[in-house]
Amino acid sequence: MKKFVFASLCVLLLASCQKGRNFTIEGTIEGAKDSTVYLYNRSLTGIVLLDSARLGSDGSFSFSAEAPVGGPDLYVLRLSSQWVNLSIDSTETVTLKAKWPGMAQNYTVSGSENCEQIRQLALMHSQLQQRVFAVEQDTRLLGQTMTDSLMHMLRQYKDSVIMNYIFREPQSAYAYFALSQTLSHLYWPASSVFAMSDSLDGRAYRAVATCWQQYYPQSERAQQLYNMVERDITSSRVAAARQQRILEEDKVVVSDLIDLNLPDVNGRRHTLSELRGQVVLLDFHLFSTPESGARILKLRELYDKYHARGLEVYQVSIDQDEHLWKQAVEALPWIAVYDPDGESCVRYNVQTLPEFFLIDRQNALQKRSSQMDDVEKEIQRLL
C-alpha cells in the first residue's frame, strides 16, 4: 500500500512539473466573436503554427504551450491579417485585450514587461513604416532628396530605439525584437532596420549579443547573434588588412606559393613551405558557425583516407574567440593554426568563409574551391 501511495505521489509530482513548464497567453478580442485566432512561434527557421482557437461570444481565448528552453523566445498572435508580437521568458501568463478591427495597433498587454515594450516598439515601427511609404509616394521628392529624407527619418528612429530600448536592457527579449525589425519599401525588397555595418547599429548588435551570451548561453538566438557579430568583426578586420597591408616579399615563395607562418594551440609556428613533398589542403575556417561541425567531419573523412598517402591539412581559423578555437581543435589530427586578424585571408583573397585551396607536392598552389567540382578527385590526381 505504501509503495502504491509513493508511486502515485511521484506520478502526480511529475505531472505537476510538466504542467508547470507551460506558459499561457489569454485575453479577449472585442468585436471578433466566432473568429479564429492563431498562435505562432517566430523560430529562427520561420513561423511555426502552435495552436488555434475560436473566439468565444465575448471574444475570449486562451492558449497554453510548452515554455521556451535556454532563453526568451518570440511569438505571434494572428487574427485574419492582423498580428501582435509577443515574447515569453518561461512560464508566465500574458493577458491581452484588443479591439477588432485594428487589433495590431489597438491592444493592451499585461503580465510581461517585455511584451509591453514590444507593443511600444511595434507601434513606433508601424508609424515609421507609414512615414516611409508617404515619402516614397511624394512626387515632389526625387532622387537624392528622397534618399536623404528617408535616411534622416530612419536615423532618428534608430537613435531613439537604441538609446531608449536596446541600451537600456540589452539582455531583454524586446532588445532582441528591436534588432529583428525590417522595413518594407515600395520599389525594392524589405530590408533590416538595423545594419551591422553602421557604427551605432553595430554597437547595439554587440551589446545585445554579449548580454544574451552571458544571460542565456544555451539559447539558439544568443548563438545566432554571436555568429553575426563574429562574422562582422572578421569581415571588418579582413577589409582593413586588405587596405592597409602589403604583402612582404620574404613571405612569397618562388614556387608561386604565398607562405604562411602561424601558431598552433601550443604556440608552435607552422609554415606551408615546410610541407613540401606533401599534398596540402589549405582550409580557411570559422568554428563558431553552425556549419562547422559538418565541414570538420568531411575533412576528417578525407584526412583519414589519404593522409597515409601524403595528404596534409593546414587549417587556418580566424575565430575571434580563442578559447572556443582551442577547444574545437584540441582533438584534430592535422595542423590547426590561428589567425584572428585575418591577414592570411587577405593574402589568399578569401572573400567568404569557409574556403580552401590545394597545394601540390612541389609546394605550388594548384586550385581554389571554385575551380574544383570534386575535391577528392583533385586530391587523388595530385597524390
mmCIF file of C-alpha atoms in Angstrom:
data_model
loop_
_atom_site.group_PDB
_atom_site.id
_atom_site.type_symbol
_atom_site.label_atom_id
_atom_site.label_comp_id
_atom_site.label_asym_id
_atom_site.label_seq_id
_atom_site.Cartn_x
_atom_site.Cartn_y
_atom_site.Cartn_z
ATOM 1 C CA MET A 1 0.000 0.000 0.000
ATOM 2 C CA LYS A 2 2.818 2.370 0.904
ATOM 3 C CA LYS A 3 4.556 1.611 -2.393
ATOM 4 C CA PHE A 4 1.335 2.374 -4.277
ATOM 5 C CA VAL A 5 0.889 5.715 -2.468
ATOM 6 C CA PHE A 6 4.538 6.637 -3.081
ATOM 7 C CA ALA A 7 4.259 5.766 -6.783
ATOM 8 C CA SER A 8 1.051 7.771 -7.088
ATOM 9 C CA LEU A 9 2.708 10.782 -5.475
ATOM 10 C CA CYS A 10 5.612 10.507 -7.920
ATOM 11 C CA VAL A 11 3.220 10.461 -10.884
ATOM 12 C CA LEU A 12 1.361 13.493 -9.557
ATOM 13 C CA LEU A 13 4.597 15.330 -8.882
ATOM 14 C CA LEU A 14 5.884 14.587 -12.386
ATOM 15 C CA ALA A 15 2.621 15.722 -13.947
ATOM 16 C CA SER A 16 2.755 18.885 -11.860
ATOM 17 C CA CYS A 17 6.318 19.626 -13.016
ATOM 18 C CA GLN A 18 5.402 19.086 -16.644
ATOM 19 C CA LYS A 19 2.360 21.280 -16.338
ATOM 20 C CA GLY A 20 4.454 23.948 -14.650
ATOM 21 C CA ARG A 21 6.661 24.197 -17.741
ATOM 22 C CA ASN A 22 3.858 25.719 -19.808
ATOM 23 C CA PHE A 23 3.125 29.379 -20.439
ATOM 24 C CA THR A 24 -0.306 30.896 -21.043
ATOM 25 C CA ILE A 25 -1.491 33.587 -23.428
ATOM 26 C CA GLU A 26 -5.101 34.583 -22.864
ATOM 27 C CA GLY A 27 -7.432 37.517 -23.228
ATOM 28 C CA THR A 28 -10.253 38.980 -25.283
ATOM 29 C CA ILE A 29 -10.578 40.485 -28.742
ATOM 30 C CA GLU A 30 -13.639 42.695 -28.764
ATOM 31 C CA GLY A 31 -15.744 42.732 -31.930
ATOM 32 C CA ALA A 32 -14.464 39.459 -33.362
ATOM 33 C CA LYS A 33 -16.602 36.727 -31.813
ATOM 34 C CA ASP A 34 -16.613 33.330 -33.527
ATOM 35 C CA SER A 35 -13.405 34.239 -35.428
ATOM 36 C CA THR A 36 -10.327 32.014 -35.273
ATOM 37 C CA VAL A 37 -7.129 33.281 -33.671
ATOM 38 C CA TYR A 38 -3.762 31.592 -34.244
ATOM 39 C CA LEU A 39 -0.627 31.325 -32.116
ATOM 40 C CA TYR A 40 2.772 31.037 -33.860
ATOM 41 C CA ASN A 41 6.336 30.687 -32.706
ATOM 42 C CA ARG A 42 8.743 33.024 -34.521
ATOM 43 C CA SER A 43 11.571 30.492 -34.712
ATOM 44 C CA LEU A 44 14.947 31.150 -36.318
ATOM 45 C CA THR A 45 13.914 28.984 -39.270
ATOM 46 C CA GLY A 46 10.489 30.566 -39.844
ATOM 47 C CA ILE A 47 6.987 30.987 -38.463
ATOM 48 C CA VAL A 48 5.679 27.797 -36.831
ATOM 49 C CA LEU A 49 1.972 27.331 -36.064
ATOM 50 C CA LEU A 50 1.478 26.150 -32.468
ATOM 51 C CA ASP A 51 -2.273 26.275 -31.960
ATOM 52 C CA SER A 52 -5.559 27.888 -32.980
ATOM 53 C CA ALA A 53 -8.762 28.727 -31.106
ATOM 54 C CA ARG A 54 -12.227 30.015 -31.938
ATOM 55 C CA LEU A 55 -13.121 33.143 -30.002
ATOM 56 C CA GLY A 56 -15.996 32.883 -27.553
ATOM 57 C CA SER A 57 -19.107 35.019 -27.694
ATOM 58 C CA ASP A 58 -17.297 37.604 -25.566
ATOM 59 C CA GLY A 59 -14.167 37.391 -27.742
ATOM 60 C CA SER A 60 -12.251 35.381 -25.177
ATOM 61 C CA PHE A 61 -9.406 32.965 -25.967
ATOM 62 C CA SER A 62 -6.699 31.050 -24.145
ATOM 63 C CA PHE A 63 -3.535 29.265 -25.289
ATOM 64 C CA SER A 64 -1.139 27.118 -23.301
ATOM 65 C CA ALA A 65 2.131 25.881 -24.763
ATOM 66 C CA GLU A 66 5.480 24.486 -23.691
ATOM 67 C CA ALA A 67 7.781 27.143 -22.267
ATOM 68 C CA PRO A 68 10.942 28.021 -24.202
ATOM 69 C CA VAL A 69 14.200 26.393 -23.113
ATOM 70 C CA GLY A 70 17.501 28.232 -22.809
ATOM 71 C CA GLY A 71 16.182 31.779 -23.070
ATOM 72 C CA PRO A 72 13.311 34.022 -24.203
ATOM 73 C CA ASP A 73 11.501 33.284 -27.441
ATOM 74 C CA LEU A 74 9.237 35.271 -29.762
ATOM 75 C CA TYR A 75 5.624 34.534 -30.628
ATOM 76 C CA VAL A 76 2.875 35.960 -32.836
ATOM 77 C CA LEU A 77 -0.870 36.097 -32.206
ATOM 78 C CA ARG A 78 -2.746 36.450 -35.511
ATOM 79 C CA LEU A 79 -6.351 37.152 -36.416
ATOM 80 C CA SER A 80 -7.016 37.460 -40.153
ATOM 81 C CA SER A 81 -4.312 39.846 -41.487
ATOM 82 C CA GLN A 82 -3.653 41.454 -38.096
ATOM 83 C CA TRP A 83 -0.995 40.190 -35.710
ATOM 84 C CA VAL A 84 0.502 41.006 -32.330
ATOM 85 C CA ASN A 85 4.139 40.278 -31.445
ATOM 86 C CA LEU A 86 4.808 38.767 -28.019
ATOM 87 C CA SER A 87 7.711 37.274 -26.107
ATOM 88 C CA ILE A 88 7.826 34.567 -23.461
ATOM 89 C CA ASP A 89 10.642 34.115 -20.943
ATOM 90 C CA SER A 90 9.492 30.984 -19.132
ATOM 91 C CA THR A 91 6.138 30.118 -17.601
ATOM 92 C CA GLU A 92 4.377 33.468 -17.284
ATOM 93 C CA THR A 93 0.753 34.241 -18.100
ATOM 94 C CA VAL A 94 0.301 37.058 -20.608
ATOM 95 C CA THR A 95 -3.090 38.732 -20.861
ATOM 96 C CA LEU A 96 -4.063 40.626 -23.995
ATOM 97 C CA LYS A 97 -7.085 42.833 -24.556
ATOM 98 C CA ALA A 98 -7.714 44.071 -28.085
ATOM 99 C CA LYS A 99 -10.382 45.542 -30.332
ATOM 100 C CA TRP A 100 -11.249 44.485 -33.844
ATOM 101 C CA PRO A 101 -10.543 45.758 -36.452
ATOM 102 C CA GLY A 102 -7.166 47.364 -35.922
ATOM 103 C CA MET A 103 -6.052 44.818 -33.357
ATOM 104 C CA ALA A 104 -2.336 45.304 -34.115
ATOM 105 C CA GLN A 105 -2.436 48.972 -33.052
ATOM 106 C CA ASN A 106 -5.273 48.811 -30.562
ATOM 107 C CA TYR A 107 -4.429 46.449 -27.726
ATOM 108 C CA THR A 108 -3.092 46.361 -24.176
ATOM 109 C CA VAL A 109 -0.975 43.649 -22.616
ATOM 110 C CA SER A 110 -0.223 42.715 -19.002
ATOM 111 C CA GLY A 111 1.779 40.063 -17.198
ATOM 112 C CA SER A 112 5.019 40.702 -19.112
ATOM 113 C CA GLU A 113 7.132 43.847 -19.221
ATOM 114 C CA ASN A 114 8.864 42.520 -22.321
ATOM 115 C CA CYS A 115 5.539 42.224 -24.135
ATOM 116 C CA GLU A 116 4.633 45.781 -23.145
ATOM 117 C CA GLN A 117 7.933 47.114 -24.506
ATOM 118 C CA ILE A 118 7.443 45.099 -27.696
ATOM 119 C CA ARG A 119 3.979 46.680 -28.030
ATOM 120 C CA GLN A 120 5.549 50.135 -27.863
ATOM 121 C CA LEU A 121 8.264 49.190 -30.368
ATOM 122 C CA ALA A 122 5.739 47.666 -32.774
ATOM 123 C CA LEU A 123 3.608 50.829 -32.662
ATOM 124 C CA MET A 124 6.653 53.039 -33.285
ATOM 125 C CA HIS A 125 7.708 50.787 -36.149
ATOM 126 C CA SER A 126 4.232 50.929 -37.712
ATOM 127 C CA GLN A 127 4.332 54.725 -37.605
ATOM 128 C CA LEU A 128 7.790 54.724 -39.184
ATOM 129 C CA GLN A 129 6.568 52.409 -41.949
ATOM 130 C CA GLN A 130 3.671 54.754 -42.726
ATOM 131 C CA ARG A 131 6.029 57.743 -42.936
ATOM 132 C CA VAL A 132 8.384 55.847 -45.235
ATOM 133 C CA PHE A 133 5.555 54.996 -47.631
ATOM 134 C CA ALA A 134 4.381 58.624 -47.567
ATOM 135 C CA VAL A 135 7.846 59.905 -48.521
ATOM 136 C CA GLU A 136 8.219 57.308 -51.299
ATOM 137 C CA GLN A 137 4.855 58.339 -52.779
ATOM 138 C CA ASP A 138 5.609 62.071 -52.640
ATOM 139 C CA THR A 139 6.205 63.027 -56.281
ATOM 140 C CA ARG A 140 7.831 66.305 -55.217
ATOM 141 C CA LEU A 141 10.788 64.380 -53.769
ATOM 142 C CA LEU A 142 13.138 62.997 -56.381
ATOM 143 C CA GLY A 143 16.459 61.187 -56.378
ATOM 144 C CA GLN A 144 18.873 62.242 -53.672
ATOM 145 C CA THR A 145 16.308 64.437 -51.933
ATOM 146 C CA MET A 146 14.062 61.437 -51.269
ATOM 147 C CA THR A 147 17.024 59.306 -50.173
ATOM 148 C CA ASP A 148 18.243 61.990 -47.761
ATOM 149 C CA SER A 149 14.754 62.362 -46.301
ATOM 150 C CA LEU A 150 14.399 58.610 -45.772
ATOM 151 C CA MET A 151 17.875 58.278 -44.233
ATOM 152 C CA HIS A 152 17.223 61.161 -41.826
ATOM 153 C CA MET A 153 13.883 59.672 -40.782
ATOM 154 C CA LEU A 154 15.401 56.220 -40.287
ATOM 155 C CA ARG A 155 18.369 57.590 -38.308
ATOM 156 C CA GLN A 156 16.067 59.406 -35.901
ATOM 157 C CA TYR A 157 14.047 56.244 -35.353
ATOM 158 C CA LYS A 158 17.100 54.063 -34.804
ATOM 159 C CA ASP A 159 18.729 56.519 -32.397
ATOM 160 C CA SER A 160 15.563 56.583 -30.298
ATOM 161 C CA VAL A 161 15.203 52.775 -30.226
ATOM 162 C CA ILE A 162 18.881 52.182 -29.467
ATOM 163 C CA MET A 163 19.112 54.688 -26.620
ATOM 164 C CA ASN A 164 15.661 54.161 -25.057
ATOM 165 C CA TYR A 165 15.231 50.415 -25.534
ATOM 166 C CA ILE A 166 18.301 48.439 -26.635
ATOM 167 C CA PHE A 167 20.981 50.080 -24.490
ATOM 168 C CA ARG A 168 18.579 50.280 -21.551
ATOM 169 C CA GLU A 169 18.257 46.485 -21.240
ATOM 170 C CA PRO A 170 20.334 44.712 -23.902
ATOM 171 C CA GLN A 171 19.666 41.325 -22.267
ATOM 172 C CA SER A 172 15.908 41.690 -22.771
ATOM 173 C CA ALA A 173 13.677 39.990 -25.302
ATOM 174 C CA TYR A 174 12.456 43.373 -26.515
ATOM 175 C CA ALA A 175 16.035 44.461 -27.318
ATOM 176 C CA TYR A 176 16.398 41.352 -29.486
ATOM 177 C CA PHE A 177 12.987 42.049 -31.059
ATOM 178 C CA ALA A 178 14.054 45.602 -31.914
ATOM 179 C CA LEU A 179 17.106 44.358 -33.821
ATOM 180 C CA SER A 180 14.944 41.918 -35.804
ATOM 181 C CA GLN A 181 12.701 44.629 -37.276
ATOM 182 C CA THR A 182 12.537 45.067 -41.042
ATOM 183 C CA LEU A 183 11.287 47.880 -43.239
ATOM 184 C CA SER A 184 9.192 47.444 -46.396
ATOM 185 C CA HIS A 185 9.600 49.704 -49.429
ATOM 186 C CA LEU A 186 7.508 50.494 -52.466
ATOM 187 C CA TYR A 187 10.246 49.920 -55.030
ATOM 188 C CA TRP A 188 12.672 47.418 -53.514
ATOM 189 C CA PRO A 189 12.527 44.425 -51.149
ATOM 190 C CA ALA A 190 12.184 44.696 -47.395
ATOM 191 C CA SER A 191 15.433 45.281 -45.527
ATOM 192 C CA SER A 192 16.632 45.194 -41.930
ATOM 193 C CA VAL A 193 16.148 48.409 -39.979
ATOM 194 C CA PHE A 194 19.479 47.995 -38.184
ATOM 195 C CA ALA A 195 22.650 47.398 -40.185
ATOM 196 C CA MET A 196 25.717 45.766 -38.687
ATOM 197 C CA SER A 197 27.923 47.962 -40.887
ATOM 198 C CA ASP A 198 26.593 51.147 -39.246
ATOM 199 C CA SER A 199 28.743 52.240 -36.308
ATOM 200 C CA LEU A 200 25.972 52.816 -33.751
ATOM 201 C CA ASP A 201 23.871 49.904 -35.010
ATOM 202 C CA GLY A 202 26.924 47.669 -34.716
ATOM 203 C CA ARG A 203 27.379 48.714 -31.089
ATOM 204 C CA ALA A 204 23.749 47.791 -30.450
ATOM 205 C CA TYR A 205 24.216 44.352 -32.001
ATOM 206 C CA ARG A 206 27.369 43.726 -29.971
ATOM 207 C CA ALA A 207 25.705 44.848 -26.740
ATOM 208 C CA VAL A 208 22.737 42.512 -27.184
ATOM 209 C CA ALA A 209 24.927 39.622 -28.383
ATOM 210 C CA THR A 210 27.252 39.957 -25.370
ATOM 211 C CA CYS A 211 24.412 40.105 -22.844
ATOM 212 C CA TRP A 212 22.488 37.222 -24.407
ATOM 213 C CA GLN A 213 25.632 35.092 -24.360
ATOM 214 C CA GLN A 214 26.034 35.913 -20.677
ATOM 215 C CA TYR A 215 22.410 35.514 -19.581
ATOM 216 C CA TYR A 216 21.248 32.778 -21.976
ATOM 217 C CA PRO A 217 24.330 30.754 -23.040
ATOM 218 C CA GLN A 218 22.164 27.810 -24.199
ATOM 219 C CA SER A 219 19.873 29.926 -26.370
ATOM 220 C CA GLU A 220 19.928 29.436 -30.150
ATOM 221 C CA ARG A 221 19.143 33.126 -30.529
ATOM 222 C CA ALA A 222 22.190 34.021 -28.422
ATOM 223 C CA GLN A 223 24.343 31.866 -30.692
ATOM 224 C CA GLN A 224 22.781 33.452 -33.778
ATOM 225 C CA LEU A 225 23.653 36.940 -32.543
ATOM 226 C CA TYR A 226 27.157 35.855 -31.581
ATOM 227 C CA ASN A 227 27.762 34.401 -35.053
ATOM 228 C CA MET A 228 26.505 37.561 -36.745
ATOM 229 C CA VAL A 229 28.803 39.770 -34.691
ATOM 230 C CA GLU A 230 31.710 37.356 -35.143
ATOM 231 C CA ARG A 231 31.361 37.384 -38.917
ATOM 232 C CA ASP A 232 31.112 41.175 -38.979
ATOM 233 C CA ILE A 233 34.240 41.632 -36.853
ATOM 234 C CA THR A 234 36.117 39.188 -39.045
ATOM 235 C CA SER A 235 34.971 40.854 -42.270
ATOM 236 C CA SER A 236 35.935 44.283 -40.927
ATOM 237 C CA ARG A 237 39.406 43.115 -39.959
ATOM 238 C CA VAL A 238 39.948 41.419 -43.285
ATOM 239 C CA ALA A 239 38.826 44.533 -45.152
ATOM 240 C CA ALA A 240 41.097 46.745 -43.044
ATOM 241 C CA ALA A 241 44.031 44.422 -43.606
ATOM 242 C CA ARG A 242 43.341 44.356 -47.344
ATOM 243 C CA GLN A 243 43.552 48.133 -47.483
ATOM 244 C CA GLN A 244 46.499 48.677 -45.167
ATOM 245 C CA ARG A 245 48.861 45.735 -45.565
ATOM 246 C CA ILE A 246 51.189 44.994 -48.414
ATOM 247 C CA LEU A 247 52.480 41.507 -48.909
ATOM 248 C CA GLU A 248 56.132 41.354 -47.783
ATOM 249 C CA GLU A 249 58.469 39.880 -50.387
ATOM 250 C CA ASP A 250 60.028 37.442 -47.919
ATOM 251 C CA LYS A 251 56.641 35.768 -47.463
ATOM 252 C CA VAL A 252 56.278 34.800 -51.100
ATOM 253 C CA VAL A 253 57.990 31.564 -52.042
ATOM 254 C CA VAL A 254 59.489 31.217 -55.530
ATOM 255 C CA SER A 255 57.259 28.204 -56.150
ATOM 256 C CA ASP A 256 54.238 30.502 -56.651
ATOM 257 C CA LEU A 257 53.059 29.771 -53.111
ATOM 258 C CA ILE A 258 52.128 32.516 -50.684
ATOM 259 C CA ASP A 259 53.654 31.226 -47.493
ATOM 260 C CA LEU A 260 52.020 31.473 -44.071
ATOM 261 C CA ASN A 261 53.663 31.309 -40.654
ATOM 262 C CA LEU A 262 51.044 30.864 -37.926
ATOM 263 C CA PRO A 263 50.892 29.384 -34.397
ATOM 264 C CA ASP A 264 49.054 26.268 -33.226
ATOM 265 C CA VAL A 265 47.420 25.787 -29.789
ATOM 266 C CA ASN A 266 50.835 25.238 -28.192
ATOM 267 C CA GLY A 267 52.358 28.345 -29.738
ATOM 268 C CA ARG A 268 54.486 26.401 -32.212
ATOM 269 C CA ARG A 269 54.580 28.117 -35.597
ATOM 270 C CA HIS A 270 53.935 26.226 -38.828
ATOM 271 C CA THR A 271 54.645 27.286 -42.404
ATOM 272 C CA LEU A 272 53.238 25.973 -45.652
ATOM 273 C CA SER A 273 56.681 25.794 -47.227
ATOM 274 C CA GLU A 274 57.820 23.203 -44.657
ATOM 275 C CA LEU A 275 55.181 20.829 -46.049
ATOM 276 C CA ARG A 276 56.936 20.497 -49.410
ATOM 277 C CA GLY A 277 56.671 16.869 -50.552
ATOM 278 C CA GLN A 278 53.059 16.507 -49.389
ATOM 279 C CA VAL A 279 49.747 17.443 -50.951
ATOM 280 C CA VAL A 280 48.242 20.159 -48.760
ATOM 281 C CA LEU A 281 44.607 21.117 -48.355
ATOM 282 C CA LEU A 282 44.761 24.714 -47.116
ATOM 283 C CA ASP A 283 41.489 25.384 -45.310
ATOM 284 C CA PHE A 284 40.172 28.741 -44.016
ATOM 285 C CA HIS A 285 37.597 28.118 -41.316
ATOM 286 C CA LEU A 286 35.266 29.625 -38.685
ATOM 287 C CA PHE A 287 34.452 27.200 -35.876
ATOM 288 C CA SER A 288 31.755 29.492 -34.487
ATOM 289 C CA THR A 289 29.386 28.921 -37.432
ATOM 290 C CA PRO A 290 26.596 26.304 -37.361
ATOM 291 C CA GLU A 291 28.055 24.611 -40.465
ATOM 292 C CA SER A 292 31.430 23.997 -38.834
ATOM 293 C CA GLY A 293 30.679 20.538 -37.413
ATOM 294 C CA ALA A 294 29.582 19.010 -40.717
ATOM 295 C CA ARG A 295 32.555 20.532 -42.526
ATOM 296 C CA ILE A 296 35.028 19.149 -39.979
ATOM 297 C CA LEU A 297 33.529 15.671 -40.440
ATOM 298 C CA LYS A 298 34.055 15.861 -44.217
ATOM 299 C CA LEU A 299 37.642 16.998 -43.745
ATOM 300 C CA ARG A 300 38.206 14.167 -41.272
ATOM 301 C CA GLU A 301 36.997 11.617 -43.844
ATOM 302 C CA LEU A 302 39.415 12.945 -46.462
ATOM 303 C CA TYR A 303 42.286 13.129 -43.974
ATOM 304 C CA ASP A 304 41.771 9.584 -42.659
ATOM 305 C CA LYS A 305 41.519 8.234 -46.197
ATOM 306 C CA TYR A 306 44.536 9.927 -47.779
ATOM 307 C CA HIS A 307 46.910 11.079 -45.020
ATOM 308 C CA ALA A 308 48.985 7.893 -45.221
ATOM 309 C CA ARG A 309 49.463 8.563 -48.956
ATOM 310 C CA GLY A 310 50.749 12.085 -48.376
ATOM 311 C CA LEU A 311 47.785 14.409 -47.728
ATOM 312 C CA GLU A 312 48.136 17.069 -45.030
ATOM 313 C CA VAL A 313 45.554 19.616 -43.882
ATOM 314 C CA TYR A 314 46.713 23.105 -42.894
ATOM 315 C CA GLN A 315 43.658 24.706 -41.304
ATOM 316 C CA VAL A 316 43.572 28.427 -40.559
ATOM 317 C CA SER A 317 40.988 29.628 -38.057
ATOM 318 C CA ILE A 318 40.055 33.306 -37.837
ATOM 319 C CA ASP A 319 37.602 32.946 -34.936
ATOM 320 C CA GLN A 320 37.686 35.851 -32.511
ATOM 321 C CA ASP A 321 37.057 33.594 -29.507
ATOM 322 C CA GLU A 322 40.457 31.974 -28.928
ATOM 323 C CA HIS A 323 39.115 29.734 -26.159
ATOM 324 C CA LEU A 324 36.413 28.354 -28.473
ATOM 325 C CA TRP A 325 39.056 27.706 -31.145
ATOM 326 C CA LYS A 326 41.369 25.874 -28.739
ATOM 327 C CA GLN A 327 38.548 23.619 -27.589
ATOM 328 C CA ALA A 328 37.445 22.939 -31.177
ATOM 329 C CA VAL A 329 40.890 21.902 -32.475
ATOM 330 C CA GLU A 330 42.107 20.016 -29.414
ATOM 331 C CA ALA A 331 41.369 16.580 -30.908
ATOM 332 C CA LEU A 332 42.048 17.362 -34.575
ATOM 333 C CA PRO A 333 44.882 15.318 -36.139
ATOM 334 C CA TRP A 334 46.032 17.893 -38.688
ATOM 335 C CA ILE A 335 47.838 21.239 -38.471
ATOM 336 C CA ALA A 336 45.421 23.763 -36.964
ATOM 337 C CA VAL A 337 46.702 27.338 -36.701
ATOM 338 C CA TYR A 338 45.237 30.646 -35.534
ATOM 339 C CA ASP A 339 44.971 33.999 -37.366
ATOM 340 C CA PRO A 340 42.337 36.200 -35.628
ATOM 341 C CA ASP A 341 43.420 39.301 -37.591
ATOM 342 C CA GLY A 342 42.586 37.590 -40.888
ATOM 343 C CA GLU A 343 45.838 38.597 -42.615
ATOM 344 C CA SER A 344 46.079 35.175 -44.254
ATOM 345 C CA CYS A 345 42.643 35.708 -45.815
ATOM 346 C CA VAL A 346 43.876 38.927 -47.390
ATOM 347 C CA ARG A 347 46.896 37.172 -48.849
ATOM 348 C CA TYR A 348 44.790 34.469 -50.431
ATOM 349 C CA ASN A 349 41.991 36.855 -51.451
ATOM 350 C CA VAL A 350 39.414 34.968 -49.400
ATOM 351 C CA GLN A 351 36.077 36.754 -49.779
ATOM 352 C CA THR A 352 33.785 34.311 -47.968
ATOM 353 C CA LEU A 353 34.206 31.510 -45.453
ATOM 354 C CA PRO A 354 34.726 28.605 -45.490
ATOM 355 C CA GLU A 355 37.279 28.483 -48.344
ATOM 356 C CA PHE A 356 40.008 26.030 -49.314
ATOM 357 C CA PHE A 357 42.914 25.552 -51.735
ATOM 358 C CA LEU A 358 45.017 22.621 -52.913
ATOM 359 C CA ILE A 359 48.839 22.758 -52.977
ATOM 360 C CA ASP A 360 50.863 20.072 -54.778
ATOM 361 C CA ARG A 361 53.958 18.183 -53.621
ATOM 362 C CA GLN A 362 56.251 20.805 -55.200
ATOM 363 C CA ASN A 363 54.693 23.480 -52.960
ATOM 364 C CA ALA A 364 52.890 25.077 -55.893
ATOM 365 C CA LEU A 365 49.378 26.423 -55.487
ATOM 366 C CA GLN A 366 47.050 24.470 -57.811
ATOM 367 C CA LYS A 367 43.378 25.367 -57.383
ATOM 368 C CA ARG A 368 40.868 27.053 -55.085
ATOM 369 C CA SER A 369 37.468 25.600 -54.209
ATOM 370 C CA SER A 370 35.560 27.361 -57.002
ATOM 371 C CA GLN A 371 37.808 25.650 -59.579
ATOM 372 C CA MET A 372 37.040 22.143 -58.297
ATOM 373 C CA ASP A 373 33.911 20.110 -58.960
ATOM 374 C CA ASP A 374 35.173 17.153 -56.912
ATOM 375 C CA VAL A 375 37.852 17.865 -54.311
ATOM 376 C CA GLU A 376 38.504 14.164 -53.660
ATOM 377 C CA LYS A 377 39.304 13.516 -57.331
ATOM 378 C CA GLU A 378 41.654 16.502 -57.336
ATOM 379 C CA ILE A 379 43.436 15.152 -54.255
ATOM 380 C CA GLN A 380 43.796 11.747 -55.898
ATOM 381 C CA ARG A 381 45.239 13.401 -59.014
ATOM 382 C CA LEU A 382 47.882 15.275 -57.024
ATOM 383 C CA LEU A 383 48.793 12.263 -54.900
#
